Short mmCIF file of C-alpha atoms in Angstrom, two decimals:
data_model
loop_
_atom_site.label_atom_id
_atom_site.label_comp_id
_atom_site.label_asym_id
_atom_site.label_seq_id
_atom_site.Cartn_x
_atom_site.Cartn_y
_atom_site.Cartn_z
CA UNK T 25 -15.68 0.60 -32.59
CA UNK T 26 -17.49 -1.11 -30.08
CA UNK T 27 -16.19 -4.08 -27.58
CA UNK T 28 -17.02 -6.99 -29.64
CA UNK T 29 -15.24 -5.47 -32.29
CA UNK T 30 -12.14 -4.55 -30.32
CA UNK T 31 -12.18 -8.33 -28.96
CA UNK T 32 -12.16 -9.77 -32.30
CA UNK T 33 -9.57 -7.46 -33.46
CA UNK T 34 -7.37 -9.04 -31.15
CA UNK T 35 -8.00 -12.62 -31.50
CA UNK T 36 -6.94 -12.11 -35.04
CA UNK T 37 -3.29 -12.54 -36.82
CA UNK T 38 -2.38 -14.70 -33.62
CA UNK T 39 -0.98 -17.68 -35.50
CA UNK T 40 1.89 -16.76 -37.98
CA UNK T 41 3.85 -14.48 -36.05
CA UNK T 42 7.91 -14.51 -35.00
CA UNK T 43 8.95 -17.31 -32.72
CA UNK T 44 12.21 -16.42 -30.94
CA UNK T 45 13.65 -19.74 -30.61
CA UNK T 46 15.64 -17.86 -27.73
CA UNK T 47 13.02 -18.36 -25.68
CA UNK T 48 11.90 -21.76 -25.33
CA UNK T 49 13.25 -22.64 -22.20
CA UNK T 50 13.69 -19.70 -20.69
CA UNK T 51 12.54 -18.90 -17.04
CA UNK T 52 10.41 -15.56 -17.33
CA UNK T 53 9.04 -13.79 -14.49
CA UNK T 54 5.75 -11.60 -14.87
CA UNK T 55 4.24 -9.20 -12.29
CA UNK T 56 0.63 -8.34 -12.44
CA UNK T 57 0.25 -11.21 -14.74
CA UNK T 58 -3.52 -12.23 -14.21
CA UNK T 59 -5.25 -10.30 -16.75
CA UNK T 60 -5.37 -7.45 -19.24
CA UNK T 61 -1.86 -6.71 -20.68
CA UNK T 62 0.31 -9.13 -18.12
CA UNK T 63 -1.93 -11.91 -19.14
CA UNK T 64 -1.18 -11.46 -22.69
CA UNK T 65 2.56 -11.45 -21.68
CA UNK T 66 2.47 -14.69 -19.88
CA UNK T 67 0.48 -16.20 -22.40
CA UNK T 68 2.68 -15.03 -25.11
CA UNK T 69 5.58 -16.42 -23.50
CA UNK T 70 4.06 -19.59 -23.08
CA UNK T 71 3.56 -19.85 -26.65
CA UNK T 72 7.17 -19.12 -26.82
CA UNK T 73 7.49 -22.95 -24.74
CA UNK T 74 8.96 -20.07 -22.20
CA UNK T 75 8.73 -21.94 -18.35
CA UNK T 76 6.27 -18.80 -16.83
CA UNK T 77 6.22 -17.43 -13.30
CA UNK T 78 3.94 -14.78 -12.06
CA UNK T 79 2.06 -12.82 -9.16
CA UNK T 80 -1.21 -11.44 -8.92
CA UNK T 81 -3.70 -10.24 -6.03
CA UNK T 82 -6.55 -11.56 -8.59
CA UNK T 83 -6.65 -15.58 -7.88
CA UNK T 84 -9.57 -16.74 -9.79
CA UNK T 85 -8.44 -15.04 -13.21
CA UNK T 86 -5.13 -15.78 -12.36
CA UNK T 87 -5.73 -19.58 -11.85
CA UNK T 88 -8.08 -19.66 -15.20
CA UNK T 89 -5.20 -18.43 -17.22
CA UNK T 90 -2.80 -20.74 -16.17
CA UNK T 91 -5.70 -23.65 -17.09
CA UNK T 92 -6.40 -21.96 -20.50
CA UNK T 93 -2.72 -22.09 -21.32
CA UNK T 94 -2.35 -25.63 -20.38
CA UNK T 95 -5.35 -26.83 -21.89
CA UNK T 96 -3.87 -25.24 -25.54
CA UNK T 97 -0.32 -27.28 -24.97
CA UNK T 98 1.77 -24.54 -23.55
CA UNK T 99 4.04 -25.00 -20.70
CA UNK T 100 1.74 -24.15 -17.28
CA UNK T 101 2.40 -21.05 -15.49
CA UNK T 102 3.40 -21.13 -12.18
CA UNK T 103 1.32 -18.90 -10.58
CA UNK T 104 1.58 -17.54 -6.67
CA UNK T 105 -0.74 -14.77 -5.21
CA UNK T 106 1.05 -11.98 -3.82
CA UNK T 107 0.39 -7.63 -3.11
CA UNK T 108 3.69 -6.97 -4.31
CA UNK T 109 3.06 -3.82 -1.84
CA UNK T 110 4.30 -5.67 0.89
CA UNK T 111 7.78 -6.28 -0.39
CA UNK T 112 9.59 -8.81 2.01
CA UNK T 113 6.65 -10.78 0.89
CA UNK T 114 6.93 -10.08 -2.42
CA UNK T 115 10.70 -10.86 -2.60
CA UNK T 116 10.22 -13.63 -0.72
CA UNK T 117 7.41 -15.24 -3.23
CA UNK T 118 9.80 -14.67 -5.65
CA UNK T 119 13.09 -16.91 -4.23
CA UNK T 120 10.51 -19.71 -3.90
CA UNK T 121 9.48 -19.62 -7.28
CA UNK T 122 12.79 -19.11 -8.70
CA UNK T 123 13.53 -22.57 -6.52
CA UNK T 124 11.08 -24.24 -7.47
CA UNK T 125 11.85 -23.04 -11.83
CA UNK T 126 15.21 -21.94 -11.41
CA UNK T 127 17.12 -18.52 -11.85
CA UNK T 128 15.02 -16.33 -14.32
CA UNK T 129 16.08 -15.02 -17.62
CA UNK T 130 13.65 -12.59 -17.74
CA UNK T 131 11.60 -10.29 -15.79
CA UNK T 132 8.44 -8.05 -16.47
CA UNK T 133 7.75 -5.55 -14.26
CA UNK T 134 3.89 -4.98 -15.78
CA UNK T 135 1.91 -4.56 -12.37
CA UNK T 136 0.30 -1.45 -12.35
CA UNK T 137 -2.74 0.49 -11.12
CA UNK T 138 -3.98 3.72 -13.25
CA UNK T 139 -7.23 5.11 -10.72
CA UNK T 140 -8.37 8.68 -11.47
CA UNK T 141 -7.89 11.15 -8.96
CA UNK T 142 -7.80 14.57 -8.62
CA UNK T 143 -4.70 16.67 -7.34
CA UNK T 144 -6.61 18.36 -4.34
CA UNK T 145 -7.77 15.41 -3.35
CA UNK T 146 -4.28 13.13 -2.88
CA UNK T 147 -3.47 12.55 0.48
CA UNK T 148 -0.28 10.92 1.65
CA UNK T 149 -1.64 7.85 2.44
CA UNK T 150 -3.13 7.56 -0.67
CA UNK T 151 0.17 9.07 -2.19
CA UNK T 152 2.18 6.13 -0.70
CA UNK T 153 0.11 3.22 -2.01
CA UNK T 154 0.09 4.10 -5.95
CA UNK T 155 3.99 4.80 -5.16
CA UNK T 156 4.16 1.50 -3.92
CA UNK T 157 1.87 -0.41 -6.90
CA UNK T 158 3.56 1.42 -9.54
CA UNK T 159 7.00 2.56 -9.05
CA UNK T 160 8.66 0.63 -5.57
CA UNK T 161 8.16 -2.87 -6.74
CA UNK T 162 9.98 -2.16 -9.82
CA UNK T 163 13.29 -2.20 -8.42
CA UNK T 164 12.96 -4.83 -6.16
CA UNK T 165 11.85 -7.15 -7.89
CA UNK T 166 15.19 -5.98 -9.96
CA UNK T 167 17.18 -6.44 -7.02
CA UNK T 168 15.86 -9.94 -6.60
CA UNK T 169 16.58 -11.33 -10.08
CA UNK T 170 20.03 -10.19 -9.79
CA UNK T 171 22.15 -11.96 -8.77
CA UNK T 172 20.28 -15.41 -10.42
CA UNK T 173 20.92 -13.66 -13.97
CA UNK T 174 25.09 -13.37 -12.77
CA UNK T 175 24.91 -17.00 -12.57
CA UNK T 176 23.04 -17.33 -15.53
CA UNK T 177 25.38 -15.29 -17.65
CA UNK T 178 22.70 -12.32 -18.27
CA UNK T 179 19.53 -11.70 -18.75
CA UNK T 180 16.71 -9.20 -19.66
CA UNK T 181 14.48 -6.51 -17.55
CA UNK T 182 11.42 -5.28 -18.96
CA UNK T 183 9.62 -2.48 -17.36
CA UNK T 184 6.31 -0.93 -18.59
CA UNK T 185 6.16 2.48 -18.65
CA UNK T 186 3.10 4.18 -20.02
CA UNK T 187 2.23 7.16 -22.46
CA UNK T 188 0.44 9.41 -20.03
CA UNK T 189 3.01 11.28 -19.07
CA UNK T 190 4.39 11.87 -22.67
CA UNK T 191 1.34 13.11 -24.02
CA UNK T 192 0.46 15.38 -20.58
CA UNK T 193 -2.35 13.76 -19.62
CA UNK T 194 -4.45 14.83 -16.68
CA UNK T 195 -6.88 12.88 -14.13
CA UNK T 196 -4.13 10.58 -12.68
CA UNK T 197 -1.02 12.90 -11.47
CA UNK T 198 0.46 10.31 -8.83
CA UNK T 199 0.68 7.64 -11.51
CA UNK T 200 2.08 9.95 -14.17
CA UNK T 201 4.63 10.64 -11.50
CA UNK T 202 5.12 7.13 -10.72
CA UNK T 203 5.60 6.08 -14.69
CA UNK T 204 7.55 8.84 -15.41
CA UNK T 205 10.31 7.06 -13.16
CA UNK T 206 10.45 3.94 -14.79
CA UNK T 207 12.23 5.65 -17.54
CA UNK T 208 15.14 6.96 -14.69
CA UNK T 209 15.32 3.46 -13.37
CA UNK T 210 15.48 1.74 -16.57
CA UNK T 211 18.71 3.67 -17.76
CA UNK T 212 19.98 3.70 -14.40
CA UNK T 213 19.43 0.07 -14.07
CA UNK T 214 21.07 -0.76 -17.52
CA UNK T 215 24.39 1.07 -16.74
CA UNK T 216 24.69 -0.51 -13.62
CA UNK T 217 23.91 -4.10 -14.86
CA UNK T 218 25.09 -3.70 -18.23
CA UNK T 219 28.68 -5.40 -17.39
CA UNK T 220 26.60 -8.64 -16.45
CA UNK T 221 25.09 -8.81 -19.29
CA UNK T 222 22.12 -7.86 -18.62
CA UNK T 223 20.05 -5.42 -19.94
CA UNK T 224 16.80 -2.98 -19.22
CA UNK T 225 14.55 -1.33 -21.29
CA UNK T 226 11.36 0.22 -21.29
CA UNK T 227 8.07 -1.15 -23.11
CA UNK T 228 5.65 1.95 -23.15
CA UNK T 229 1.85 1.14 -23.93
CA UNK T 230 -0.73 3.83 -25.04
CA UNK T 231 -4.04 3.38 -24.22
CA UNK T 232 -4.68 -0.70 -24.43
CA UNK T 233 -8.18 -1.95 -25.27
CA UNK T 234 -7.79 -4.04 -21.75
CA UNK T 235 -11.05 -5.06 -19.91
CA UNK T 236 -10.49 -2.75 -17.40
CA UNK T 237 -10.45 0.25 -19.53
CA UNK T 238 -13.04 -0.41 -21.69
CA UNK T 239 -15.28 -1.17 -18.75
CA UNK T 240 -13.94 2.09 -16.82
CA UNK T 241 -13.11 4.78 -19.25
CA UNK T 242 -13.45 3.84 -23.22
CA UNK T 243 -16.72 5.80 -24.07
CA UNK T 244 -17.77 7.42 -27.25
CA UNK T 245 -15.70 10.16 -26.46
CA UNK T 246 -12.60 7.72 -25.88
CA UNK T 247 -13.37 6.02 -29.39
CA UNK T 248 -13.20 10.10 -30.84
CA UNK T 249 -10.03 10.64 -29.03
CA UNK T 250 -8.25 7.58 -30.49
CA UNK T 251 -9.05 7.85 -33.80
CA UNK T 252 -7.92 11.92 -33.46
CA UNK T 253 -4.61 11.21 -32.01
CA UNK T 254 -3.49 7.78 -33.11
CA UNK T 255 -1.96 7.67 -36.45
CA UNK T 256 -2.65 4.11 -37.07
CA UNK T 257 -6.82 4.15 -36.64
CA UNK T 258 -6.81 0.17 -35.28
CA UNK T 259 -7.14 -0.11 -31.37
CA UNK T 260 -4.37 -1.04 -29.54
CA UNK T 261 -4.56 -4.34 -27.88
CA UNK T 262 -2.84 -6.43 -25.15
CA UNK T 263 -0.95 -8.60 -27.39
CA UNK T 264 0.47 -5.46 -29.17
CA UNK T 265 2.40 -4.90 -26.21
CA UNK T 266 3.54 -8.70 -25.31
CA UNK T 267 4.75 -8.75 -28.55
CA UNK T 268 7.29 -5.93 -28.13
CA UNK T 269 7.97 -7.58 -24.80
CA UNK T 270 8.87 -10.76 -26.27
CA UNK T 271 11.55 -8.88 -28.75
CA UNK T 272 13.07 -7.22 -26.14
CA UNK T 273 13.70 -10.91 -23.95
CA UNK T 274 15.00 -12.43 -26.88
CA UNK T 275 18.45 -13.09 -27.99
CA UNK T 276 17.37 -11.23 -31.53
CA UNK T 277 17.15 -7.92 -29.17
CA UNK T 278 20.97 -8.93 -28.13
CA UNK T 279 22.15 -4.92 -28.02
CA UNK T 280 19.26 -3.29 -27.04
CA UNK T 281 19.22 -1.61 -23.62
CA UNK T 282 18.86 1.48 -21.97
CA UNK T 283 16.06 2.18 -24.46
CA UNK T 284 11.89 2.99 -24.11
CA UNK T 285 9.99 1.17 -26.74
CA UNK T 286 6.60 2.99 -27.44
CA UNK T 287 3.53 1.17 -28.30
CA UNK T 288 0.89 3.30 -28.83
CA UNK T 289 -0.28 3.79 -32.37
CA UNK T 290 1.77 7.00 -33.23
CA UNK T 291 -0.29 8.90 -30.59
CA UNK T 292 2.85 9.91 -28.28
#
């Protein structure tokens, strides 16, 4: 299946899907939100008539989403750039937007960066920065939404987790590592803010038909390896994942915590 195919696959079966009337309204926040599967979760959520908020370090795609959403009727993200690396910054960005929309309902924790590297070659430096794209961020931006979901009587936390590590997968050990944990802070998370009402789960994509990776890493090879391990022979997409996202933010998903949702085809 080559990209045009893929692409079309997921523009399809958009229109007739659930709306969770739980979430008009609602204040969602969205890290990594400016393309591949974060962009699919902010624009899923504005088709919700959810009020958006997220961070990226890519402006232009960032500031074309939040146009392309507008210009179809949907509430306008709010959109701020921000390395969520630096995290006083980070937490920072995220008070003013939660100011300027109000305490959020919902957060995503989506950012993530999945380079290829080799075990000999991992150096600390290099050690510390995918720690601090893919894991550290995670619970602060936790932290930060906190206490605004107390006031707001609860809320949901939605962390993505990824399939690499479930299925053993080499290339990438510092990332495994790093996604690996999300499952520890989830269920850590959720016992400790369970009493508020708010819960935490995990949203665990396999390998998403994104830009990035079919630019990157989906070769003929890929497409053989898919349709081996996947039981359902489609390609996963973007919107596959937002999907499960938007279940797990609703009111419909009203007892679900502590849990890791895979989304992968049947491959894991």
């Amino acid at each position: 299946m080559g990209q045009q195919s893929v692409g079309q696959q997921g523009e399809q079966g958009q229109e007739g899907l659930a709306r969770f009337p739980s979430l008009a309204g609602k204040r969602v926040f969205v890290t990594g939100g400016g393309s591949g599967i974060g962009a699919a979760i902010v624009e899923a959520f504005a088709r919700q008539d959810a009020q958006v908020a997220f961070v990226d370090i890519a402006r232009d795609c960032s500031l074309a989403l939040s146009e392309k959403i507008a210009a179809a009727g949907s509430p306008r993200p709010l959109f701020r750039e921000c390395d969520i690396r630096d995290i006083p910054a980070f937490q920072r960005t995220m008070r003013e937007l939660a100011d300027e929309s109000g305490d959020f309902d919902v957060l995503v924790n989506n950012a993530g960066n999945d380079q290829r590297h080799k075990p000999e070659e991992v150096t600390l430096d290099f050690w510390n920065n995918v720690i601090a794209i893919n894991q550290r961020p995670m619970f602060f931006a936790a932290q930060a939404v906190i206490d605004g979901m107390k006031r707001r009587g609860g809320g949901s936390i939605v962390n993505l987790g990824s399939t690499s590590w479930h299925i053993a997968n080499g290339g990438y050990p510092v990332y495994t590592t790093a996604k690996a944990a999300v499952s520890g802070l989830t269920r850590g998370l959720a016992r400790d803010l369970g009493p508020y009402n708010i819960r935490v789960n995990t949203v665990t994509p396999g390998w998403v038909m994104t830009e990035r990776q079919l630019s990157m890493w989906v070769d003929a090879e890929g497409e053989k390896l898919i349709d081996q391990s996947q039981c359902l022979k489609g390609r996963l997409m973007p919107e596959h994942v937002a999907r499960m996202v938007l279940f797990l933010a609703s009111d419909d998903a009203a007892m679900c915590t502590a849990q890791e949702y895979i989304v992968d085809g049947g491959w894991a």
